[in-house]
Amino acid sequence: MSFLSDSTTCQNRPTPNFLVVGGGGSRESNEIALEKNLLYFQRTLRTFGYNPAEAIVFFANGNDGGATIRYIDRLGQQHFKSPEIPHLRGGATGENLDRWFGEMASTASRRPLFFYFTGHGLPQSLILWGHESFTVADLSRQLDRLPRETPVVLMMAQCYSGSFADFIYQGGDRARPLSPQTRCGFFATVASRPSVGCTPLIDEADYRDYSSSFFAGLSGVTRTGQSVPSADYNGDGRVSYAEAHGFAKVDEQTMDWPISTSEAWLQNRATEADRDRIFGGAIATLLSTARPEQEYVVNSIVSQFNFDRQASLVENLSTLPESEVSDRVQAAYLMRLQMELVNIGMEAKLRAAGDAGAIATLDRLLNCESGSWQ
């Protein structure tokens, strides 16, 4: 059995290779929201004019007919059912992933790869069916089988997903140089934290998670079919991955701290002195070097808390009533603001320093993150 899809075009665009992996490690952790996330992804493909059959989908136990998806009905009763995902190619196993990457390597395809994972994770690892571990290093080794000219974009929503930002390095090891292959990604939260969204409840109108917001921003359509304001913040006629990521930072009302590869790279370079300087400067001054999607995030959260843009973050926080940050969602929005200000401030510092190598690395990541399905 081959997992390869035919190379097609959509509105004169080469179809990316869409690789979609989801589900829990066992039926007890295989919540119905994970199945519904894949169905929403397929609807999003159709929104862009892509054929969902072109996406390679591996989910949980695959097509063996087992009732492995856990859900709770509106009466509060727990049930299990079989996967009902169109065009499902098989189970979410290391064997299937190895076979798919091997087939891709044999074709020497240079088509872009978009890899979406929705499931569970541990630091530096995805959890596949049967509680099989698939690490950052495993992913890096599989990607190394593809041509260097194949650009790769990850979108991951599992707990500790930010640890996969290290896949940009050779062997997935931050101590080694960048991979020669163009790689970037977007993650529900930072490497040290769990994320939200794996629910057995069936009403999608109540779902609040990073991937729901990311794909709503990217496509302009929520998982329940509602239109959202355009995330084309730079007005170039398309929504980039980075813009969808910015949309999600504001739209997602959860405790998550979303992060991208370029942001993780910048955050890792920030010292305590850098953070003190950034948090002590006027927000409006920092915004003078921000990209449009960054400006949107900062202005949205600043407005949410009625902060003064002419004052610093430190000054604004000193006057913030404790009642306004009484829950984890509000606290998460404040952390997203801090992270965004660090992203902006560290990029400005790096460019002012004139380090050609560091600037080239950042620009490479930003160019990858500015890609789009349009």
PDB file of C-alpha atoms in Angstrom, residues 98-324:
ATOM      1  CA  ASP A  98       8.435   5.943   8.473  1.00  0.00           C
ATOM      2  CA  ARG A  99       6.811   4.422   5.404  1.00  0.00           C
ATOM      3  CA  TRP A 100       5.371   7.761   4.265  1.00  0.00           C
ATOM      4  CA  PHE A 101       8.667   9.606   4.661  1.00  0.00           C
ATOM      5  CA  GLY A 102      10.410   6.770   2.825  1.00  0.00           C
ATOM      6  CA  GLU A 103       7.991   7.010  -0.085  1.00  0.00           C
ATOM      7  CA  MET A 104       8.406  10.780  -0.177  1.00  0.00           C
ATOM      8  CA  ALA A 105      12.184  10.409  -0.169  1.00  0.00           C
ATOM      9  CA  SER A 106      11.996   7.993  -3.095  1.00  0.00           C
ATOM     10  CA  THR A 107      10.173  10.592  -5.211  1.00  0.00           C
ATOM     11  CA  ALA A 108      12.670  13.364  -4.350  1.00  0.00           C
ATOM     12  CA  SER A 109       9.650  15.688  -4.137  1.00  0.00           C
ATOM     13  CA  ARG A 110      10.426  19.332  -3.462  1.00  0.00           C
ATOM     14  CA  ARG A 111       6.811  20.273  -2.845  1.00  0.00           C
ATOM     15  CA  PRO A 112       6.348  22.130   0.457  1.00  0.00           C
ATOM     16  CA  LEU A 113       5.352  20.003   3.438  1.00  0.00           C
ATOM     17  CA  PHE A 114       2.723  21.177   5.938  1.00  0.00           C
ATOM     18  CA  PHE A 115       2.638  18.853   8.959  1.00  0.00           C
ATOM     19  CA  TYR A 116      -0.264  19.220  11.414  1.00  0.00           C
ATOM     20  CA  PHE A 117      -0.362  17.276  14.672  1.00  0.00           C
ATOM     21  CA  THR A 118      -3.313  17.242  17.066  1.00  0.00           C
ATOM     22  CA  GLY A 119      -2.974  14.936  19.996  1.00  0.00           C
ATOM     23  CA  HIS A 120      -0.983  14.543  23.189  1.00  0.00           C
ATOM     24  CA  GLY A 121       2.637  15.211  23.966  1.00  0.00           C
ATOM     25  CA  LEU A 122       5.446  15.226  26.473  1.00  0.00           C
ATOM     26  CA  PRO A 123       8.514  17.466  26.449  1.00  0.00           C
ATOM     27  CA  GLN A 124      10.430  16.768  23.213  1.00  0.00           C
ATOM     28  CA  SER A 125       7.963  14.055  22.157  1.00  0.00           C
ATOM     29  CA  LEU A 126       4.619  13.307  20.492  1.00  0.00           C
ATOM     30  CA  ILE A 127       2.499  10.416  21.745  1.00  0.00           C
ATOM     31  CA  LEU A 128       1.377   8.157  18.897  1.00  0.00           C
ATOM     32  CA  TRP A 129      -1.089   5.259  19.032  1.00  0.00           C
ATOM     33  CA  GLY A 130      -0.063   2.592  21.511  1.00  0.00           C
ATOM     34  CA  HIS A 131       1.766   5.261  23.531  1.00  0.00           C
ATOM     35  CA  GLU A 132       4.613   5.138  21.035  1.00  0.00           C
ATOM     36  CA  SER A 133       6.988   8.087  21.358  1.00  0.00           C
ATOM     37  CA  PHE A 134       7.981  10.208  18.352  1.00  0.00           C
ATOM     38  CA  THR A 135      10.618  12.725  19.405  1.00  0.00           C
ATOM     39  CA  VAL A 136      11.986  15.950  17.990  1.00  0.00           C
ATOM     40  CA  ALA A 137      15.083  14.013  16.990  1.00  0.00           C
ATOM     41  CA  ASP A 138      12.898  11.378  15.264  1.00  0.00           C
ATOM     42  CA  LEU A 139      11.135  14.066  13.265  1.00  0.00           C
ATOM     43  CA  SER A 140      14.414  15.705  12.323  1.00  0.00           C
ATOM     44  CA  ARG A 141      15.821  12.382  11.100  1.00  0.00           C
ATOM     45  CA  GLN A 142      12.734  11.752   8.976  1.00  0.00           C
ATOM     46  CA  LEU A 143      12.885  15.226   7.454  1.00  0.00           C
ATOM     47  CA  ASP A 144      16.557  14.694   6.661  1.00  0.00           C
ATOM     48  CA  ARG A 145      15.425  11.986   4.229  1.00  0.00           C
ATOM     49  CA  LEU A 146      13.688  14.613   2.088  1.00  0.00           C
ATOM     50  CA  PRO A 147      15.503  16.934  -0.340  1.00  0.00           C
ATOM     51  CA  ARG A 148      17.091  19.966   1.287  1.00  0.00           C
ATOM     52  CA  GLU A 149      14.992  22.105  -1.041  1.00  0.00           C
ATOM     53  CA  THR A 150      11.745  20.861   0.543  1.00  0.00           C
ATOM     54  CA  PRO A 151      10.432  23.594   2.898  1.00  0.00           C
ATOM     55  CA  VAL A 152       8.659  22.310   6.007  1.00  0.00           C
ATOM     56  CA  VAL A 153       6.030  24.012   8.186  1.00  0.00           C
ATOM     57  CA  LEU A 154       4.775  22.456  11.427  1.00  0.00           C
ATOM     58  CA  MET A 155       1.558  23.312  13.219  1.00  0.00           C
ATOM     59  CA  MET A 156       1.262  21.518  16.553  1.00  0.00           C
ATOM     60  CA  ALA A 157      -1.282  21.781  19.353  1.00  0.00           C
ATOM     61  CA  GLN A 158      -0.174  19.187  21.914  1.00  0.00           C
ATOM     62  CA  CYS A 159       1.099  19.772  25.445  1.00  0.00           C
ATOM     63  CA  TYR A 160       4.720  20.985  25.489  1.00  0.00           C
ATOM     64  CA  SER A 161       4.478  21.491  21.728  1.00  0.00           C
ATOM     65  CA  GLY A 162       6.959  24.385  21.822  1.00  0.00           C
ATOM     66  CA  SER A 163       9.734  21.864  22.425  1.00  0.00           C
ATOM     67  CA  PHE A 164       9.405  20.968  18.726  1.00  0.00           C
ATOM     68  CA  ALA A 165      10.730  24.412  17.829  1.00  0.00           C
ATOM     69  CA  ASP A 166      14.140  22.717  18.112  1.00  0.00           C
ATOM     70  CA  PHE A 167      13.421  20.791  14.902  1.00  0.00           C
ATOM     71  CA  ILE A 168      15.017  23.699  13.027  1.00  0.00           C
ATOM     72  CA  TYR A 169      18.418  22.440  14.235  1.00  0.00           C
ATOM     73  CA  GLN A 170      20.352  19.477  12.895  1.00  0.00           C
ATOM     74  CA  GLY A 171      19.204  16.395  14.765  1.00  0.00           C
ATOM     75  CA  GLY A 172      16.661  18.515  16.643  1.00  0.00           C
ATOM     76  CA  ASP A 173      19.518  19.586  18.914  1.00  0.00           C
ATOM     77  CA  ARG A 174      19.738  23.269  19.816  1.00  0.00           C
ATOM     78  CA  ALA A 175      23.495  22.894  20.404  1.00  0.00           C
ATOM     79  CA  ARG A 176      24.017  22.071  16.708  1.00  0.00           C
ATOM     80  CA  PRO A 177      23.738  24.363  13.633  1.00  0.00           C
ATOM     81  CA  LEU A 178      20.490  24.986  11.787  1.00  0.00           C
ATOM     82  CA  SER A 179      19.341  22.313   9.396  1.00  0.00           C
ATOM     83  CA  PRO A 180      20.124  23.229   5.765  1.00  0.00           C
ATOM     84  CA  GLN A 181      16.446  22.485   5.041  1.00  0.00           C
ATOM     85  CA  THR A 182      14.069  25.420   5.497  1.00  0.00           C
ATOM     86  CA  ARG A 183      11.938  24.631   8.574  1.00  0.00           C
ATOM     87  CA  CYS A 184       9.566  26.631  10.748  1.00  0.00           C
ATOM     88  CA  GLY A 185       6.590  25.962  12.964  1.00  0.00           C
ATOM     89  CA  PHE A 186       3.767  27.227  15.136  1.00  0.00           C
ATOM     90  CA  PHE A 187       2.922  25.758  18.507  1.00  0.00           C
ATOM     91  CA  ALA A 188       0.066  26.020  20.988  1.00  0.00           C
ATOM     92  CA  THR A 189       2.362  26.701  23.906  1.00  0.00           C
ATOM     93  CA  VAL A 190       5.939  26.878  25.095  1.00  0.00           C
ATOM     94  CA  ALA A 191       8.149  23.856  25.717  1.00  0.00           C
ATOM     95  CA  SER A 192       7.593  23.802  29.475  1.00  0.00           C
ATOM     96  CA  ARG A 193       3.791  23.933  29.641  1.00  0.00           C
ATOM     97  CA  PRO A 194       0.733  21.778  28.932  1.00  0.00           C
ATOM     98  CA  SER A 195      -1.912  23.032  26.511  1.00  0.00           C
ATOM     99  CA  VAL A 196      -5.699  22.759  26.303  1.00  0.00           C
ATOM    100  CA  GLY A 197      -8.230  21.382  23.837  1.00  0.00           C
ATOM    101  CA  CYS A 198      -8.401  17.600  24.244  1.00  0.00           C
ATOM    102  CA  THR A 199     -12.006  17.301  25.370  1.00  0.00           C
ATOM    103  CA  PRO A 200     -14.443  14.380  25.119  1.00  0.00           C
ATOM    104  CA  LEU A 201     -17.372  16.830  24.889  1.00  0.00           C
ATOM    105  CA  ILE A 202     -19.171  16.889  21.555  1.00  0.00           C
ATOM    106  CA  ASP A 203     -20.310  20.517  21.083  1.00  0.00           C
ATOM    107  CA  GLU A 204     -17.732  22.236  18.880  1.00  0.00           C
ATOM    108  CA  ALA A 205     -19.173  25.653  19.678  1.00  0.00           C
ATOM    109  CA  ASP A 206     -17.544  25.289  23.090  1.00  0.00           C
ATOM    110  CA  TYR A 207     -14.099  24.297  21.808  1.00  0.00           C
ATOM    111  CA  ARG A 208     -11.323  26.741  22.742  1.00  0.00           C
ATOM    112  CA  ASP A 209      -7.863  25.761  21.577  1.00  0.00           C
ATOM    113  CA  TYR A 210      -4.936  26.998  19.525  1.00  0.00           C
ATOM    114  CA  SER A 211      -5.562  25.011  16.357  1.00  0.00           C
ATOM    115  CA  SER A 212      -9.191  26.181  16.197  1.00  0.00           C
ATOM    116  CA  SER A 213      -8.041  29.795  16.342  1.00  0.00           C
ATOM    117  CA  PHE A 214      -5.065  29.289  13.994  1.00  0.00           C
ATOM    118  CA  PHE A 215      -7.129  27.761  11.200  1.00  0.00           C
ATOM    119  CA  ALA A 216      -9.935  30.283  11.718  1.00  0.00           C
ATOM    120  CA  GLY A 217      -7.384  33.063  11.263  1.00  0.00           C
ATOM    121  CA  LEU A 218      -5.805  31.355   8.259  1.00  0.00           C
ATOM    122  CA  SER A 219      -9.082  30.653   6.438  1.00  0.00           C
ATOM    123  CA  GLY A 220     -11.444  33.312   7.800  1.00  0.00           C
ATOM    124  CA  VAL A 221     -13.937  30.615   8.860  1.00  0.00           C
ATOM    125  CA  THR A 222     -14.391  29.099  12.321  1.00  0.00           C
ATOM    126  CA  ARG A 223     -14.936  25.412  12.965  1.00  0.00           C
ATOM    127  CA  THR A 224     -18.675  26.125  13.267  1.00  0.00           C
ATOM    128  CA  GLY A 225     -18.784  27.910   9.892  1.00  0.00           C
ATOM    129  CA  GLN A 226     -18.818  31.509  11.099  1.00  0.00           C
ATOM    130  CA  SER A 227     -16.788  34.219   9.373  1.00  0.00           C
ATOM    131  CA  VAL A 228     -14.102  36.062  11.337  1.00  0.00           C
ATOM    132  CA  PRO A 229     -12.401  39.399  10.619  1.00  0.00           C
ATOM    133  CA  SER A 230      -9.539  39.075   8.161  1.00  0.00           C
ATOM    134  CA  ALA A 231      -6.102  38.385   9.608  1.00  0.00           C
ATOM    135  CA  ASP A 232      -4.413  40.007   6.597  1.00  0.00           C
ATOM    136  CA  TYR A 233      -2.788  42.597   8.852  1.00  0.00           C
ATOM    137  CA  ASN A 234      -0.221  43.789   6.308  1.00  0.00           C
ATOM    138  CA  GLY A 235      -2.831  44.179   3.560  1.00  0.00           C
ATOM    139  CA  ASP A 236      -1.022  42.097   0.934  1.00  0.00           C
ATOM    140  CA  GLY A 237      -4.154  40.174  -0.048  1.00  0.00           C
ATOM    141  CA  ARG A 238      -3.343  36.907   1.711  1.00  0.00           C
ATOM    142  CA  VAL A 239      -3.140  35.570   5.262  1.00  0.00           C
ATOM    143  CA  SER A 240       0.265  34.207   6.197  1.00  0.00           C
ATOM    144  CA  TYR A 241       0.972  31.569   8.805  1.00  0.00           C
ATOM    145  CA  ALA A 242       2.476  34.293  11.004  1.00  0.00           C
ATOM    146  CA  GLU A 243      -0.696  36.358  10.707  1.00  0.00           C
ATOM    147  CA  ALA A 244      -2.871  33.354  11.590  1.00  0.00           C
ATOM    148  CA  HIS A 245      -0.598  32.796  14.588  1.00  0.00           C
ATOM    149  CA  GLY A 246      -1.095  36.432  15.618  1.00  0.00           C
ATOM    150  CA  PHE A 247      -4.851  36.059  15.243  1.00  0.00           C
ATOM    151  CA  ALA A 248      -4.770  32.984  17.497  1.00  0.00           C
ATOM    152  CA  LYS A 249      -2.878  34.813  20.246  1.00  0.00           C
ATOM    153  CA  VAL A 250      -5.813  37.202  20.589  1.00  0.00           C
ATOM    154  CA  ASP A 251      -8.695  34.890  19.680  1.00  0.00           C
ATOM    155  CA  GLU A 252      -7.801  31.873  21.823  1.00  0.00           C
ATOM    156  CA  GLN A 253      -9.335  32.345  25.274  1.00  0.00           C
ATOM    157  CA  THR A 254      -7.285  29.736  27.129  1.00  0.00           C
ATOM    158  CA  MET A 255      -4.216  29.437  29.334  1.00  0.00           C
ATOM    159  CA  ASP A 256      -1.948  28.666  26.318  1.00  0.00           C
ATOM    160  CA  TRP A 257       1.180  30.687  25.504  1.00  0.00           C
ATOM    161  CA  PRO A 258       1.478  30.293  21.697  1.00  0.00           C
ATOM    162  CA  ILE A 259       4.948  30.488  20.178  1.00  0.00           C
ATOM    163  CA  SER A 260       6.622  30.095  16.784  1.00  0.00           C
ATOM    164  CA  THR A 261      10.113  28.990  15.801  1.00  0.00           C
ATOM    165  CA  SER A 262      11.401  32.530  15.252  1.00  0.00           C
ATOM    166  CA  GLU A 263       9.887  33.598  18.570  1.00  0.00           C
ATOM    167  CA  ALA A 264      11.451  30.680  20.444  1.00  0.00           C
ATOM    168  CA  TRP A 265      14.790  31.527  18.824  1.00  0.00           C
ATOM    169  CA  LEU A 266      14.501  35.179  19.932  1.00  0.00           C
ATOM    170  CA  GLN A 267      13.236  34.291  23.417  1.00  0.00           C
ATOM    171  CA  ASN A 268      16.194  31.973  23.942  1.00  0.00           C
ATOM    172  CA  ARG A 269      18.583  34.860  23.202  1.00  0.00           C
ATOM    173  CA  ALA A 270      16.949  37.254  25.665  1.00  0.00           C
ATOM    174  CA  THR A 271      18.792  37.870  28.931  1.00  0.00           C
ATOM    175  CA  GLU A 272      17.250  39.140  32.140  1.00  0.00           C
ATOM    176  CA  ALA A 273      18.794  42.516  31.343  1.00  0.00           C
ATOM    177  CA  ASP A 274      17.122  42.479  27.922  1.00  0.00           C
ATOM    178  CA  ARG A 275      13.743  41.724  29.489  1.00  0.00           C
ATOM    179  CA  ASP A 276      14.157  44.467  32.099  1.00  0.00           C
ATOM    180  CA  ARG A 277      15.007  46.960  29.364  1.00  0.00           C
ATOM    181  CA  ILE A 278      12.070  45.916  27.181  1.00  0.00           C
ATOM    182  CA  PHE A 279       9.525  45.864  30.000  1.00  0.00           C
ATOM    183  CA  GLY A 280      10.798  49.218  31.252  1.00  0.00           C
ATOM    184  CA  GLY A 281      10.401  51.032  27.932  1.00  0.00           C
ATOM    185  CA  ALA A 282       7.296  52.725  26.576  1.00  0.00           C
ATOM    186  CA  ILE A 283       5.070  50.252  24.727  1.00  0.00           C
ATOM    187  CA  ALA A 284       4.485  52.771  21.946  1.00  0.00           C
ATOM    188  CA  THR A 285       8.237  53.068  21.361  1.00  0.00           C
ATOM    189  CA  LEU A 286       8.608  49.301  21.040  1.00  0.00           C
ATOM    190  CA  LEU A 287       5.715  49.200  18.566  1.00  0.00           C
ATOM    191  CA  SER A 288       7.600  51.494  16.190  1.00  0.00           C
ATOM    192  CA  THR A 289       9.589  48.481  14.926  1.00  0.00           C
ATOM    193  CA  ALA A 290       6.805  45.874  15.119  1.00  0.00           C
ATOM    194  CA  ARG A 291       5.431  44.007  12.139  1.00  0.00           C
ATOM    195  CA  PRO A 292       1.679  44.426  11.505  1.00  0.00           C
ATOM    196  CA  GLU A 293       0.690  41.101  13.100  1.00  0.00           C
ATOM    197  CA  GLN A 294       2.786  41.931  16.178  1.00  0.00           C
ATOM    198  CA  GLU A 295       1.206  45.364  16.400  1.00  0.00           C
ATOM    199  CA  TYR A 296      -2.227  43.719  16.242  1.00  0.00           C
ATOM    200  CA  VAL A 297      -1.413  41.390  19.135  1.00  0.00           C
ATOM    201  CA  VAL A 298       0.052  44.105  21.347  1.00  0.00           C
ATOM    202  CA  ASN A 299      -2.690  46.649  20.662  1.00  0.00           C
ATOM    203  CA  SER A 300      -5.440  44.078  21.193  1.00  0.00           C
ATOM    204  CA  ILE A 301      -4.140  42.955  24.580  1.00  0.00           C
ATOM    205  CA  VAL A 302      -3.231  46.489  25.655  1.00  0.00           C
ATOM    206  CA  SER A 303      -6.801  47.545  24.900  1.00  0.00           C
ATOM    207  CA  GLN A 304      -8.186  44.526  26.743  1.00  0.00           C
ATOM    208  CA  PHE A 305      -6.501  45.696  29.959  1.00  0.00           C
ATOM    209  CA  ASN A 306      -6.907  49.444  29.274  1.00  0.00           C
ATOM    210  CA  PHE A 307      -3.145  49.934  29.413  1.00  0.00           C
ATOM    211  CA  ASP A 308      -1.435  53.194  28.493  1.00  0.00           C
ATOM    212  CA  ARG A 309       0.719  52.711  25.371  1.00  0.00           C
ATOM    213  CA  GLN A 310       2.892  55.687  26.347  1.00  0.00           C
ATOM    214  CA  ALA A 311       3.835  53.944  29.599  1.00  0.00           C
ATOM    215  CA  SER A 312       5.971  50.844  30.091  1.00  0.00           C
ATOM    216  CA  LEU A 313       4.674  47.377  30.800  1.00  0.00           C
ATOM    217  CA  VAL A 314       6.068  47.636  34.321  1.00  0.00           C
ATOM    218  CA  GLU A 315       4.199  50.890  34.932  1.00  0.00           C
ATOM    219  CA  ASN A 316       0.964  49.467  33.535  1.00  0.00           C
ATOM    220  CA  LEU A 317       1.195  46.318  35.626  1.00  0.00           C
ATOM    221  CA  SER A 318       1.797  48.332  38.779  1.00  0.00           C
ATOM    222  CA  THR A 319      -1.650  49.911  38.467  1.00  0.00           C
ATOM    223  CA  LEU A 320      -3.530  46.792  37.322  1.00  0.00           C
ATOM    224  CA  PRO A 321      -6.138  45.662  39.861  1.00  0.00           C
ATOM    225  CA  GLU A 322      -5.544  42.105  41.021  1.00  0.00           C
ATOM    226  CA  SER A 323      -9.170  41.289  40.205  1.00  0.00           C
ATOM    227  CA  GLU A 324      -8.417  41.709  36.489  1.00  0.00           C
TER     228      GLU A 324
END
